Every structure is written in structure tokens, then in C-alpha cells.
């Protein structure tokens, strides 16, 4: 029978540090290096912050980001301007955080080309940060790290499907508005999440410099080490609003034989 895993094998990072190096986040006042302030995440059964940035799956060793603020380690503004900005680069790039509007919802940040003299926005690109959801809970593993437990019993998984159902619907709606505004929205996520979405949704993959791109997936992944795990730029993939929308409506069709088999199983 397999031995229960060590908790630091399951919890990837705490406050941006490998979990084995950050066993007492309270002593660090729960200061998040990506926010330059205290961690804002909360757990269901914890009194204070829940500063878990990434986890590992039980069957695969690679880190998976569970907090969208983790992406702020990367120079997202520079990467958006370099890889995702439509047309000429902005002359005076400025940032607005958490911009919201009725019927539109909220985006994490907007990068705009600001005309200071006219106090006007020349062009803009919206940016959303997307991590994965977890089914079950890794809180017992987090508590195990804090208590230096040798092993821990925990039940959880990466809820890829929930991200696909919840996030993509929102992205399609926001993408529509941006296409009408003749600009685009940038979806920042980890490469494994994008790969999952692409495997289940056959939208067109386009160069971000191509015409007709309404959304650009700006992808990052980890370079791991004992001292620090670093999120680095991986690639950018563009697509259109119409292609993304159609891929949510018409997904890969299962074989007809599989459905007829189910019919036979349920014959009365």
C-alpha cells in the first residue's frame, strides 16, 4: 500500500517560496511578495490568510498555480505590450486596476495608452489573470507543512472542467465587447490550463499579430529550483471571438457507437 505523501510534496509554494522553506508564514506577517502587502486569500477552516500559491497533483510533479496573484511575478505589462498589443506600441502606457462596468463585469487590469495633455485614452487592452480551481481541499496539507508533519491524508484534485465552464463563458462575453471596441482582451494563465482548454475546445489558434484576434492567451509556466520557483513567459496564442464562442457551443463529438452502446445498456 502506498504511503501518504509528505505535505510539502503537495503544497508547492507558500507566500511565493517553496513550501519546505516557508513553514511559518505568520512570522512573515503573511506578506505576499506579488502584492507587496498581506495575502488576501482565505481558507474555509482557517482563521487567518491562506497563502498557498501553487500545488502539485498527486500523480504529476509539476506545479499548478491556484492563486491568480501569483502571475504578478512576471512583467505582465511588458509582455502584453511586446506580444499582445494591437498595432503600434503605446507612447505612454499606464495601468488601471480592477476596472468594472455594468453588464460587463470586471477585469483585473487595463493597460492604456494615456494622452496626458488631453486626459484621454488613445488605446487600451484589458488583462485577466486566471488560476485553476480545486475540488476537495489542500488545507490539511497546508496545515501539515506548518506542523512539519511527516505525511498527510488529503483528498483533492484540479477542477479543470469548472474553469472551462465558468471562465470561458465570461471570457466570450468580454471578448465580444472588446471586439466591438476594436481592441482585445488578454487572458493570462498557466500553460497546462491552456492545454486542457484547447484539448476540449477546438478554437482557431492564430498569431497574436494576425488580423481578427480578439483575445490573446498569454501563457506562463514554472522553472523550478530548490530555492525559488519562477514563472516565465512561455508563448502567446490568439483567437477570434467567433471561434472561441463556437468552440463552446460545438465541442468535440463523441463517437455515435458510444452513444448507441449506452442506449443498449438502458433498453427496457
XYZ file of C-alpha atoms in Angstrom:
268
model
C 0.000 0.000 0.000
C 1.362 3.410 -0.971
C 2.480 5.661 1.863
C 0.670 9.007 2.298
C 2.717 11.818 0.736
C 4.701 14.418 2.610
C 2.717 17.674 2.795
C 5.453 19.739 1.126
C 5.183 17.340 -1.817
C 1.593 18.538 -2.335
C 1.887 22.222 -1.423
C 4.140 23.845 -3.994
C 4.549 27.373 -2.697
C 3.602 29.424 0.340
C 3.986 33.203 0.035
C 5.923 32.682 -3.179
C 8.510 30.394 -1.574
C 8.889 26.611 -1.897
C 6.771 25.206 0.904
C 9.728 23.474 2.570
C 11.317 26.916 3.027
C 8.199 28.679 4.333
C 6.828 26.747 7.300
C 5.824 29.760 9.383
C 4.032 32.359 7.247
C 2.714 34.055 10.402
C 6.286 35.107 11.232
C 6.419 36.697 7.775
C 3.148 38.521 8.610
C 1.624 36.737 5.604
C 3.298 39.285 3.318
C 2.729 38.368 -0.326
C 5.729 39.327 -2.489
C 3.487 39.727 -5.525
C 1.057 42.147 -3.867
C 3.601 43.990 -1.725
C 1.097 43.530 1.066
C -0.625 40.861 3.126
C -2.102 37.821 1.387
C -5.810 38.290 0.699
C -6.742 34.616 0.222
C -8.846 32.939 2.884
C -9.479 29.270 3.608
C -12.710 27.667 4.755
C -11.346 26.449 8.084
C -8.504 28.884 8.770
C -8.629 31.971 10.957
C -6.047 33.956 9.004
C -4.783 34.197 5.428
C -4.385 31.076 3.310
C -1.152 31.874 1.439
C -0.888 28.849 -0.879
C 0.271 29.966 -4.339
C 0.622 26.625 -6.109
C 0.109 22.915 -5.552
C 1.190 19.651 -7.095
C -1.083 16.901 -8.285
C -0.679 13.528 -6.626
C 0.200 11.817 -9.903
C 2.216 14.560 -11.623
C 5.075 16.574 -10.154
C 4.681 19.896 -11.972
C 3.429 22.978 -10.134
C -0.087 24.241 -10.800
C -0.999 27.837 -9.919
C -4.039 28.182 -7.644
C -3.781 31.926 -6.922
C -4.098 34.406 -9.813
C -1.919 36.934 -7.968
C 0.984 34.514 -8.458
C 1.236 35.698 -12.076
C 2.241 39.154 -10.874
C 5.807 37.893 -10.516
C 6.028 38.173 -14.304
C 6.342 41.521 -16.041
C 2.848 41.226 -17.474
C 2.648 44.813 -18.689
C 5.867 44.498 -20.685
C 4.814 41.111 -22.075
C 1.386 42.409 -23.118
C 2.935 45.389 -24.901
C 5.580 43.228 -26.566
C 3.460 40.240 -27.567
C -0.234 41.199 -27.449
C -0.668 44.899 -28.162
C -2.572 45.537 -31.411
C -0.814 47.972 -33.717
C 1.876 50.412 -32.642
C 3.141 50.165 -29.038
C 1.693 52.712 -26.597
C 3.516 56.019 -26.221
C 2.591 56.455 -22.562
C 1.458 53.135 -21.043
C -0.491 53.439 -17.801
C -2.373 50.889 -15.701
C -5.850 50.881 -14.168
C -6.634 48.035 -11.742
C -9.955 46.209 -11.336
C -11.969 48.144 -13.890
C -15.681 47.283 -13.825
C -18.838 48.332 -15.631
C -22.489 47.260 -15.556
C -23.264 44.239 -17.789
C -19.538 43.910 -18.474
C -18.230 42.649 -15.170
C -14.692 43.318 -14.019
C -11.211 42.858 -15.440
C -8.100 42.602 -13.286
C -6.268 45.412 -15.015
C -6.310 47.571 -18.118
C -3.190 48.813 -19.873
C -3.910 52.025 -21.732
C -2.030 54.490 -23.893
C -2.726 57.655 -21.936
C -2.731 61.098 -23.536
C -1.866 63.286 -20.538
C -2.414 66.563 -22.348
C -5.938 65.668 -23.436
C -6.625 63.465 -20.378
C -7.829 60.784 -22.774
C -7.237 57.124 -23.565
C -5.818 56.544 -27.038
C -5.949 52.732 -26.990
C -6.277 50.057 -24.338
C -6.007 46.323 -23.736
C -7.715 44.530 -20.838
C -5.975 41.770 -18.890
C -7.438 38.944 -16.824
C -5.474 36.588 -14.555
C -6.798 33.030 -14.314
C -5.635 30.262 -11.995
C -7.219 26.825 -11.553
C -9.908 25.694 -9.124
C -9.515 22.811 -6.700
C -12.071 20.139 -5.879
C -11.757 18.951 -2.312
C -9.228 20.797 -0.175
C -5.466 21.060 0.261
C -5.858 22.799 3.630
C -4.835 19.622 5.542
C -1.614 19.518 3.513
C -1.001 23.219 4.206
C -1.528 22.630 7.930
C 0.802 19.631 7.671
C 3.560 21.845 6.265
C 3.149 24.312 9.141
C 3.273 21.472 11.690
C 6.213 19.685 9.984
C 4.118 16.537 9.600
C 5.882 13.581 8.006
C 2.815 12.630 5.947
C -0.754 13.730 5.402
C -4.041 12.239 4.235
C -5.743 14.601 1.824
C -8.343 14.369 -0.928
C -8.305 16.954 -3.711
C -7.967 17.380 -7.435
C -7.579 20.070 -10.077
C -11.047 21.088 -11.245
C -10.138 21.871 -14.847
C -13.721 21.451 -16.039
C -15.058 24.110 -13.678
C -12.628 26.667 -15.089
C -13.717 25.754 -18.601
C -17.418 26.118 -17.800
C -17.210 29.225 -15.636
C -14.321 31.249 -17.015
C -14.727 30.679 -20.735
C -18.344 31.860 -20.704
C -17.206 35.098 -19.063
C -14.301 35.430 -21.468
C -16.559 35.001 -24.501
C -18.836 37.805 -23.264
C -15.974 40.182 -22.508
C -14.253 39.247 -25.742
C -17.383 40.314 -27.630
C -17.289 43.786 -26.101
C -13.604 44.170 -26.892
C -14.119 43.087 -30.486
C -16.816 45.768 -30.815
C -14.385 48.304 -29.351
C -11.727 47.278 -31.904
C -9.318 46.108 -29.242
C -8.654 42.818 -27.462
C -8.573 41.140 -24.090
C -5.556 39.215 -22.799
C -6.136 36.042 -20.775
C -3.124 35.303 -18.566
C -2.887 31.683 -17.455
C -0.503 28.795 -16.946
C 0.331 26.662 -19.971
C -1.179 23.399 -18.576
C -4.543 25.132 -18.120
C -4.487 26.435 -21.681
C -3.510 22.993 -22.974
C -6.505 21.490 -21.161
C -8.867 24.108 -22.587
C -7.505 23.635 -26.097
C -7.887 19.849 -25.869
C -11.594 20.287 -25.105
C -12.343 23.326 -27.265
C -11.220 23.378 -30.873
C -10.996 27.137 -31.371
C -8.650 28.546 -34.014
C -5.095 29.248 -32.919
C -3.748 32.422 -34.519
C -0.609 34.511 -34.339
C -1.220 37.444 -31.962
C -0.109 39.759 -34.760
C -2.767 38.484 -37.154
C -5.876 40.448 -38.015
C -9.102 39.380 -36.339
C -7.536 38.448 -32.994
C -9.941 39.465 -30.218
C -8.392 37.516 -27.357
C -4.766 36.615 -26.721
C -3.822 33.829 -24.320
C -0.620 34.957 -22.597
C 0.925 31.790 -21.181
C 3.475 31.258 -18.431
C 4.981 28.205 -16.789
C 7.385 27.377 -13.984
C 11.115 26.948 -13.893
C 11.644 25.122 -10.611
C 14.597 25.084 -8.230
C 15.174 24.291 -4.563
C 15.440 27.982 -3.657
C 12.703 29.551 -5.768
C 10.200 28.651 -8.461
C 9.929 31.244 -11.225
C 7.035 31.835 -13.608
C 8.431 32.677 -17.034
C 6.889 33.602 -20.368
C 6.043 30.582 -22.498
C 4.080 31.722 -25.557
C 1.100 33.707 -26.838
C -1.831 32.264 -28.774
C -4.530 34.414 -30.341
C -8.052 33.599 -31.444
C -11.218 35.383 -32.520
C -14.429 35.951 -30.614
C -16.451 33.948 -33.128
C -14.099 30.970 -32.996
C -13.989 30.941 -29.200
C -17.770 31.242 -28.971
C -18.396 28.470 -31.495
C -15.977 26.161 -29.700
C -18.078 26.467 -26.536
C -21.245 25.566 -28.447
C -19.899 22.806 -30.663
C -17.333 20.732 -28.854
C -15.690 17.534 -29.991
C -18.414 14.997 -30.795
C -18.126 11.585 -29.119
C -18.458 8.536 -31.391
C -22.011 7.574 -32.331
C -21.177 3.995 -31.379
C -20.506 5.105 -27.807
C -23.983 6.606 -27.562
C -25.711 3.593 -29.141
C -23.903 1.409 -26.626
C -25.443 3.469 -23.830
C -28.865 3.077 -25.472
C -28.499 -0.703 -25.483
C -27.444 -0.681 -21.836
C -30.671 1.125 -20.911
C -33.105 -0.919 -23.035
C -36.236 -1.956 -21.153
